[in-house]
Coordinates of N, CA, C and O in Angstrom, one line a residue:
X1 N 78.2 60.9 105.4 CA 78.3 62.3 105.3 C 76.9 62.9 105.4 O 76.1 62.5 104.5
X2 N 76.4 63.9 106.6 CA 75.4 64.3 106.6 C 75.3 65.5 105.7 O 76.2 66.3 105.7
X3 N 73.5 66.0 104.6 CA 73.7 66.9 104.2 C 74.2 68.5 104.6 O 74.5 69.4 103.8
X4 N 74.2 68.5 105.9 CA 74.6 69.8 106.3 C 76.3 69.7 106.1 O 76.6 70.8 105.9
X5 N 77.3 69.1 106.0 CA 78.5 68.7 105.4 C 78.6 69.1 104.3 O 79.6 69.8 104.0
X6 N 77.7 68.8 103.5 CA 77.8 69.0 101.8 C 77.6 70.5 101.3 O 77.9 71.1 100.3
X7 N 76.8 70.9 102.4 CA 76.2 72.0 102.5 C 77.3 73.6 102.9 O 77.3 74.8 102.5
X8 N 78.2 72.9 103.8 CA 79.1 74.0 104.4 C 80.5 73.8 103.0 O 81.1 74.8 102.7
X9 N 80.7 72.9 102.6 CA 81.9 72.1 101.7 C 81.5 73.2 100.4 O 82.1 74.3 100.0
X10 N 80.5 72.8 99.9 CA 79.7 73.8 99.1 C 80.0 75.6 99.6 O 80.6 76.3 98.9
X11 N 79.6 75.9 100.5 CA 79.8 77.0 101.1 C 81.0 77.4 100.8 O 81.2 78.3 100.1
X12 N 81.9 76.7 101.4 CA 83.3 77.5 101.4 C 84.1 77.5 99.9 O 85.0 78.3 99.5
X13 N 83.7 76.6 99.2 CA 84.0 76.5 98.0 C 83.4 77.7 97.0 O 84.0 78.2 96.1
X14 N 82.2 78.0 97.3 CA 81.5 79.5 96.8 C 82.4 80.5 97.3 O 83.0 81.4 96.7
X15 N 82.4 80.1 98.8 CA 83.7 81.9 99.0 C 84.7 81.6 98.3 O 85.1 82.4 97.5
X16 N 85.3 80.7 98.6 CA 86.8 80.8 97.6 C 87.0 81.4 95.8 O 87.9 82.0 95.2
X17 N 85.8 80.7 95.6 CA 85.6 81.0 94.3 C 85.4 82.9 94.5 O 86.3 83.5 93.8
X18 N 84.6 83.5 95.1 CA 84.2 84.4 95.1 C 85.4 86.0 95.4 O 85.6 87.1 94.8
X19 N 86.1 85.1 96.8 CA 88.0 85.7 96.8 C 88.4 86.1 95.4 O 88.3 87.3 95.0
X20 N 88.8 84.8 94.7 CA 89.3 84.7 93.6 C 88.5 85.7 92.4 O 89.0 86.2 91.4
X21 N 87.6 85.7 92.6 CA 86.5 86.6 92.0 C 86.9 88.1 91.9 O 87.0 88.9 90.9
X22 N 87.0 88.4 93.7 CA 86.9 89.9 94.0 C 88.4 90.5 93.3 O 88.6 91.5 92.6
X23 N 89.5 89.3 94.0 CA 91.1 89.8 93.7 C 90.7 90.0 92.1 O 91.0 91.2 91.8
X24 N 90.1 89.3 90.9 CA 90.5 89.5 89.8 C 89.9 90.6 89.5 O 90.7 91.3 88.8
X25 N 88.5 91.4 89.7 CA 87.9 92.6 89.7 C 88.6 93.2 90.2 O 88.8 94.3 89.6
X26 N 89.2 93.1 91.2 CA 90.4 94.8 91.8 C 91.4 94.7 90.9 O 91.6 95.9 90.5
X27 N 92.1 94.0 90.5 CA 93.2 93.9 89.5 C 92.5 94.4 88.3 O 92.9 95.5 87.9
X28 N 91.6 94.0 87.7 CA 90.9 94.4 86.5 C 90.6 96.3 86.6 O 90.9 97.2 85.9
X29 N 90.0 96.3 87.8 CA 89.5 97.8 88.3 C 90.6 98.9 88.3 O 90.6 100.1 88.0
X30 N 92.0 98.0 88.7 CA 93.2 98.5 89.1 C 93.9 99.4 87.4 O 94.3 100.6 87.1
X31 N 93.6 98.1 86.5 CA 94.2 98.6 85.4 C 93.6 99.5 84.6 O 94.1 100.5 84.1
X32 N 92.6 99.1 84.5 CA 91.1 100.5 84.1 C 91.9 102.2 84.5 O 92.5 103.1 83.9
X33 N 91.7 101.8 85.7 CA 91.9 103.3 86.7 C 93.3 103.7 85.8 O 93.2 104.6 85.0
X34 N 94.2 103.1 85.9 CA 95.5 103.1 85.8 C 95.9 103.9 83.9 O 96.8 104.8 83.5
X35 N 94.5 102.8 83.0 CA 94.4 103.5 82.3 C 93.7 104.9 81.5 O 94.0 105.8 80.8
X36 N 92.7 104.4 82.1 CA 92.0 105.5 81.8 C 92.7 107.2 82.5 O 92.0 108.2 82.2
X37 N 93.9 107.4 83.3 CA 94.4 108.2 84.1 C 95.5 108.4 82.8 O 95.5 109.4 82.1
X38 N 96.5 107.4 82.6 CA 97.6 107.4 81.5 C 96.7 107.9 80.2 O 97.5 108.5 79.5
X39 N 96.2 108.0 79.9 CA 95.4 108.2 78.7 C 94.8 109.5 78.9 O 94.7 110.0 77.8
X40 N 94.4 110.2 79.8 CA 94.0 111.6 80.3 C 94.8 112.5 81.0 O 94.6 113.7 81.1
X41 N 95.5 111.8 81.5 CA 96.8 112.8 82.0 C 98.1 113.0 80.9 O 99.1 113.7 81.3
X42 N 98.2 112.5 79.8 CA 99.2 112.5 79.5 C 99.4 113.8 78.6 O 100.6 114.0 78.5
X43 N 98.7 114.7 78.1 CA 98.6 116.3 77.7 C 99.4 116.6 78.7 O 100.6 116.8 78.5
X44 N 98.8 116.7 79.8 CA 99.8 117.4 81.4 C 100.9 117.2 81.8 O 101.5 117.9 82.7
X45 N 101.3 116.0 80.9 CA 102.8 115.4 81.9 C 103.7 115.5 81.0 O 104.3 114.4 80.8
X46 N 104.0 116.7 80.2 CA 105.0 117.4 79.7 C 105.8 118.1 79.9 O 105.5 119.3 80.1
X47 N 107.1 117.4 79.8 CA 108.0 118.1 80.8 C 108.9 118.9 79.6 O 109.4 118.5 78.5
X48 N 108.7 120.7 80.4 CA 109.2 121.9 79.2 C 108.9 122.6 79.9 O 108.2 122.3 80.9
X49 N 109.6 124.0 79.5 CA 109.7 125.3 80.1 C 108.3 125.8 80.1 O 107.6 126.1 81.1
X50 N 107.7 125.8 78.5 CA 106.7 126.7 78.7 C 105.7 125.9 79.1 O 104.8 126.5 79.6
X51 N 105.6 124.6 79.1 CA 104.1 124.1 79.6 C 104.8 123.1 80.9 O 105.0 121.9 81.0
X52 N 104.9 123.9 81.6 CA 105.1 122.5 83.4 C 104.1 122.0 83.8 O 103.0 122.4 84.0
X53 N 105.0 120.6 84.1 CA 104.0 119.5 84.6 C 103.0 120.3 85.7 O 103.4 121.4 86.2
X54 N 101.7 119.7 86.0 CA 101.1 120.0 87.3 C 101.2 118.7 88.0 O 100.6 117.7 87.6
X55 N 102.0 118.7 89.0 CA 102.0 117.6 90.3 C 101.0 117.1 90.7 O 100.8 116.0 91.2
X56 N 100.0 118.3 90.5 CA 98.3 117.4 91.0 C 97.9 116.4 90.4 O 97.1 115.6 90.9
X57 N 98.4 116.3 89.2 CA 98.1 115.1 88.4 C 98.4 113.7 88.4 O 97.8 112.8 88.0
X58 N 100.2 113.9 89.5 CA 100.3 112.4 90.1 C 100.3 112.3 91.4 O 100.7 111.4 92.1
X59 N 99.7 113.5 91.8 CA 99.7 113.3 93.8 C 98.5 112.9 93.8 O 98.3 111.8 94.1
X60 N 97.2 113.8 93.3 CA 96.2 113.8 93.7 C 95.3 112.8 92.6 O 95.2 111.7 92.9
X61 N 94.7 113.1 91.4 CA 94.2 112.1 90.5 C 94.8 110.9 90.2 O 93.9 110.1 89.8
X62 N 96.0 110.5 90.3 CA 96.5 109.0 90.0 C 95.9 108.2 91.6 O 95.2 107.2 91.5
X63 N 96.3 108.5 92.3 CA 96.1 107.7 93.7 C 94.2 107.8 93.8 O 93.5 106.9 94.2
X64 N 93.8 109.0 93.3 CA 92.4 108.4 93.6 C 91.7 107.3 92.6 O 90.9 106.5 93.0
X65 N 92.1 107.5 91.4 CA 91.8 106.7 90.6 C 92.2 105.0 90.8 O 91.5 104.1 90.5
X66 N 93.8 105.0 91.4 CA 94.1 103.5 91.3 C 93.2 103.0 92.4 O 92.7 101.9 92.2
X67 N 93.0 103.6 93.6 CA 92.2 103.5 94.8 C 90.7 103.0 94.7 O 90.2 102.0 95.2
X68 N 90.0 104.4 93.8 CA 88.6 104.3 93.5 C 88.1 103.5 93.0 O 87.2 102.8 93.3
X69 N 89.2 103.6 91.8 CA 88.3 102.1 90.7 C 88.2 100.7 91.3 O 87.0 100.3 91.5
X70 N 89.1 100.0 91.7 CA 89.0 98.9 92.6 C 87.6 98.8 93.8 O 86.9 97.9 94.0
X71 N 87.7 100.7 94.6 CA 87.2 100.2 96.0 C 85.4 100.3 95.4 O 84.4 99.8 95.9
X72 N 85.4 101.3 94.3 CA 84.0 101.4 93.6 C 83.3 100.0 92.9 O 82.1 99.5 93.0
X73 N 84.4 99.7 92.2 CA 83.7 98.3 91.5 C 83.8 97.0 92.6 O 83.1 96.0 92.5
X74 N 84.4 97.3 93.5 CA 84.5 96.2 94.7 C 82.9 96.4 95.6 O 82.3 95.6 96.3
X75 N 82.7 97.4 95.3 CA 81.7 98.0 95.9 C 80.6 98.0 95.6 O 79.8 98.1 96.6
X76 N 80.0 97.7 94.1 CA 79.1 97.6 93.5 C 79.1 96.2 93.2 O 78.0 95.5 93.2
X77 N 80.2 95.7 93.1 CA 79.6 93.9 93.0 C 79.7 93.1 94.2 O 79.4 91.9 94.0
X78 N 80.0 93.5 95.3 CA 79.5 92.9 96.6 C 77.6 93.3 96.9 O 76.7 92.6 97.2
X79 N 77.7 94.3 96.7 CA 75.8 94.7 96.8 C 75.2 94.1 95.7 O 74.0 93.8 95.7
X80 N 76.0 93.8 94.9 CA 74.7 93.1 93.5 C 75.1 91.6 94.4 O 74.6 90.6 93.8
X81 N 75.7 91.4 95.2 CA 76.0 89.5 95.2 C 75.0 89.6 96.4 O 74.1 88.8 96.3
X82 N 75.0 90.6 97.6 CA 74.7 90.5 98.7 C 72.7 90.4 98.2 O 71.8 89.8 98.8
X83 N 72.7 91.1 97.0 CA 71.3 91.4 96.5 C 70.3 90.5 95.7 O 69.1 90.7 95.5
X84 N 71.4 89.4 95.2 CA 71.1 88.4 94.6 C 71.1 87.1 95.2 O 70.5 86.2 94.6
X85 N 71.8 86.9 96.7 CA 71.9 86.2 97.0 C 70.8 85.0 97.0 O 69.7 85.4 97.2
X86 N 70.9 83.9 96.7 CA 69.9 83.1 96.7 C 68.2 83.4 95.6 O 67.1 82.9 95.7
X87 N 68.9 84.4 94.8 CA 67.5 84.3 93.9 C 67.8 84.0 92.2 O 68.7 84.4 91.6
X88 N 67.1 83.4 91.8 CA 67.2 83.2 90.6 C 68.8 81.7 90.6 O 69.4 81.2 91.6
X89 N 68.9 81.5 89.2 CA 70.1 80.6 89.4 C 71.2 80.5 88.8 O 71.3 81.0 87.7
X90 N 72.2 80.0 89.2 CA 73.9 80.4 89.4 C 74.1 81.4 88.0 O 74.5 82.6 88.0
X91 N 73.6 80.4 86.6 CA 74.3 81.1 85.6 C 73.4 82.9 85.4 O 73.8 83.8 84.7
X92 N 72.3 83.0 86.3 CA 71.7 84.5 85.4 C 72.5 85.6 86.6 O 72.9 86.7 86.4
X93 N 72.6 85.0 88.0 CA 72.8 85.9 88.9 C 74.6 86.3 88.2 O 74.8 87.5 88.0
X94 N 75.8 85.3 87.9 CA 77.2 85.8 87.2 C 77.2 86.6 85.9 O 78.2 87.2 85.5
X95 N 75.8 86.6 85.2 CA 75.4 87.3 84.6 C 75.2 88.7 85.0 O 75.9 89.6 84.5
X96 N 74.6 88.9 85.5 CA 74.1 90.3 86.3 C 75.2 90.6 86.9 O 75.6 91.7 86.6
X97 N 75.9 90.0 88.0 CA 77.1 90.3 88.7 C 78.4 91.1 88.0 O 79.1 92.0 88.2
X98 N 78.3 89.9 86.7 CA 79.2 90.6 85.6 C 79.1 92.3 85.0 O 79.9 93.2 85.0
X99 N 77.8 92.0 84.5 CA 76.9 93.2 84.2 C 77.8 94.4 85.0 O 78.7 95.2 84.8
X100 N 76.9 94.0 86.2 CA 77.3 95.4 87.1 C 78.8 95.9 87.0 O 79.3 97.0 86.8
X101 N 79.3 94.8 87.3 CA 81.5 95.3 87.1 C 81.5 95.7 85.6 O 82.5 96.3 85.5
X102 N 80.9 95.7 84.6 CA 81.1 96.2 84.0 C 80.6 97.6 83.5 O 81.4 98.3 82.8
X103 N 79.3 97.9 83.8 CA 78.8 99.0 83.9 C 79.6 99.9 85.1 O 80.0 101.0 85.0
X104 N 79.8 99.4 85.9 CA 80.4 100.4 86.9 C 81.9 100.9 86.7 O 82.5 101.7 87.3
X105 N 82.1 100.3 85.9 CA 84.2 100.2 85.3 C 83.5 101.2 84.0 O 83.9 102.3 83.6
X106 N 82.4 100.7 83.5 CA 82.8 102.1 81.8 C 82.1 103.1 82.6 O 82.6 104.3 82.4
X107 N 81.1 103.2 83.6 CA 80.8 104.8 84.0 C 81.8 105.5 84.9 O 82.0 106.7 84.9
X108 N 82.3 104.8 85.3 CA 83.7 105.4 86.1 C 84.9 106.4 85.2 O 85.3 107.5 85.3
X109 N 85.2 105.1 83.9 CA 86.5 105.0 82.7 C 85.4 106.5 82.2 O 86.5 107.0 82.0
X110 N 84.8 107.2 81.9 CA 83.9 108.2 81.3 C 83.6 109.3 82.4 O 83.4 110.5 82.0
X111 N 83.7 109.2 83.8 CA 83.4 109.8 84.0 C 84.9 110.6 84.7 O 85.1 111.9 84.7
X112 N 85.8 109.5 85.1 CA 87.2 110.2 85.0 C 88.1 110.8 83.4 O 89.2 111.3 83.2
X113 N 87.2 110.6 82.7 CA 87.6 111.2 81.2 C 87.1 112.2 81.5 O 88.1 112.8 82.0
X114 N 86.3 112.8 81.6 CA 85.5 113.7 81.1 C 86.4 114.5 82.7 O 86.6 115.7 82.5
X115 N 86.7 114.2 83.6 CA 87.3 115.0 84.9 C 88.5 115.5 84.0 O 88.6 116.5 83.4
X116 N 89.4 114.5 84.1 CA 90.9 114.8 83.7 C 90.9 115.9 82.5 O 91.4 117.0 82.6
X117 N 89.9 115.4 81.0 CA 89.9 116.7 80.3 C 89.5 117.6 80.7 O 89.7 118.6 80.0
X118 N 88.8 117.8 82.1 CA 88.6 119.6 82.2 C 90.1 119.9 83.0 O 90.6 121.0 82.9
X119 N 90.4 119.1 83.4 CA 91.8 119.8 84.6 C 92.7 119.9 83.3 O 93.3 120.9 83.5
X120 N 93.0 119.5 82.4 CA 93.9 119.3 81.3 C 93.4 120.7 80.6 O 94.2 121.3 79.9
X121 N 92.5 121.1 80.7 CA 91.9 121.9 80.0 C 92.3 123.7 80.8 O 92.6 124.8 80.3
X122 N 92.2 123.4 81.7 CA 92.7 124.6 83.2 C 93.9 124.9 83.1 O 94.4 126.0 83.2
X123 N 94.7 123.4 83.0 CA 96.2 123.8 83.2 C 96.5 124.2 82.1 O 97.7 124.6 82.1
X124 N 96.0 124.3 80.9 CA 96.4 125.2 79.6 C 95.9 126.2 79.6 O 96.5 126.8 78.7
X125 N 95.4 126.6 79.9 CA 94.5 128.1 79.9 C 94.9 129.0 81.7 O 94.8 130.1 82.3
X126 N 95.3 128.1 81.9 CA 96.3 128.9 83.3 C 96.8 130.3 83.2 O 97.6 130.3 82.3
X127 N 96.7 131.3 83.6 CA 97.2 132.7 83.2 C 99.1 133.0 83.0 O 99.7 133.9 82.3
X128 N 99.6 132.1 83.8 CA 101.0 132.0 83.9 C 101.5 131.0 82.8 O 102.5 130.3 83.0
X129 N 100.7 130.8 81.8 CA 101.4 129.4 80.8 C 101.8 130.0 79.9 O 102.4 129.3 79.0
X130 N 101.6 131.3 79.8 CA 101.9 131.9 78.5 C 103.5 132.4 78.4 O 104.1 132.1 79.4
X131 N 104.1 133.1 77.3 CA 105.4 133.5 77.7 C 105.3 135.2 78.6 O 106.4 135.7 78.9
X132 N 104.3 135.7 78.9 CA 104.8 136.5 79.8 C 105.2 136.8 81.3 O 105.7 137.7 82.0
X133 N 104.6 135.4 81.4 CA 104.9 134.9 82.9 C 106.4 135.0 82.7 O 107.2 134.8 83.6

């Protein structure tokens, strides 16, 4: 077996690993999104006369969120791998990699809180929510 053999065997075993990596971060990213939206939309999605649902809340914020979170944290830990590649060694670079998926999953999870409570915030204070509408 020549070292260039050991070399590519190695290789593809890193991507695989790394597949397996990205799929668990989009599923991870997936449920994030998923919750941090159930947990901020749920003021809105009361179904009654006097306070009606707003639709925007599952047409338009649920799909960007289950979408975002994944394609964002997919996004930031391809550039930290693409950025680390070959520096430093295996255990500090999954360190940092980790890091990043996780800093990028709570500024996201905070930054879609802080969206949803203003829209949650609008649709109660709407001029037609009251009973004179």
């Amino acid at each position: 077996m020549e070292p260039s053999e050991g070399r590519e065997e190695s290789e593809e075993r890193e991507g695989t690993v790394a597949a397996a990596a990205g799929c668990l971060i989009a599923a991870l990213a997936t449920a994030t999104g998923f919750g941090v939206w159930l947990h901020g939309a749920r003021p809105g999605l009361h179904l009654g006369v006097e306070d009606p649902v707003d639709f925007s809340l599952l047409y338009v914020e649920l799909p960007c969120m289950l979408a975002g979170f994944p394609l964002l944290t997919l996004l930031t830990w391809s550039l930290s791998r693409a950025v680390l590649r070959g520096r430093g060694g295996r255990g500090p670079r999954r360190v940092v990699k980790g890091a990043v998926v996780v800093l990028t999953l709570s500024l996201l999870s905070w930054t879609c809180t802080v969206w949803l409570d203003h829209r949650i915030d609008q649709i109660r204070s709407s001029p037609c929510a009251g009973p004179p509408c």
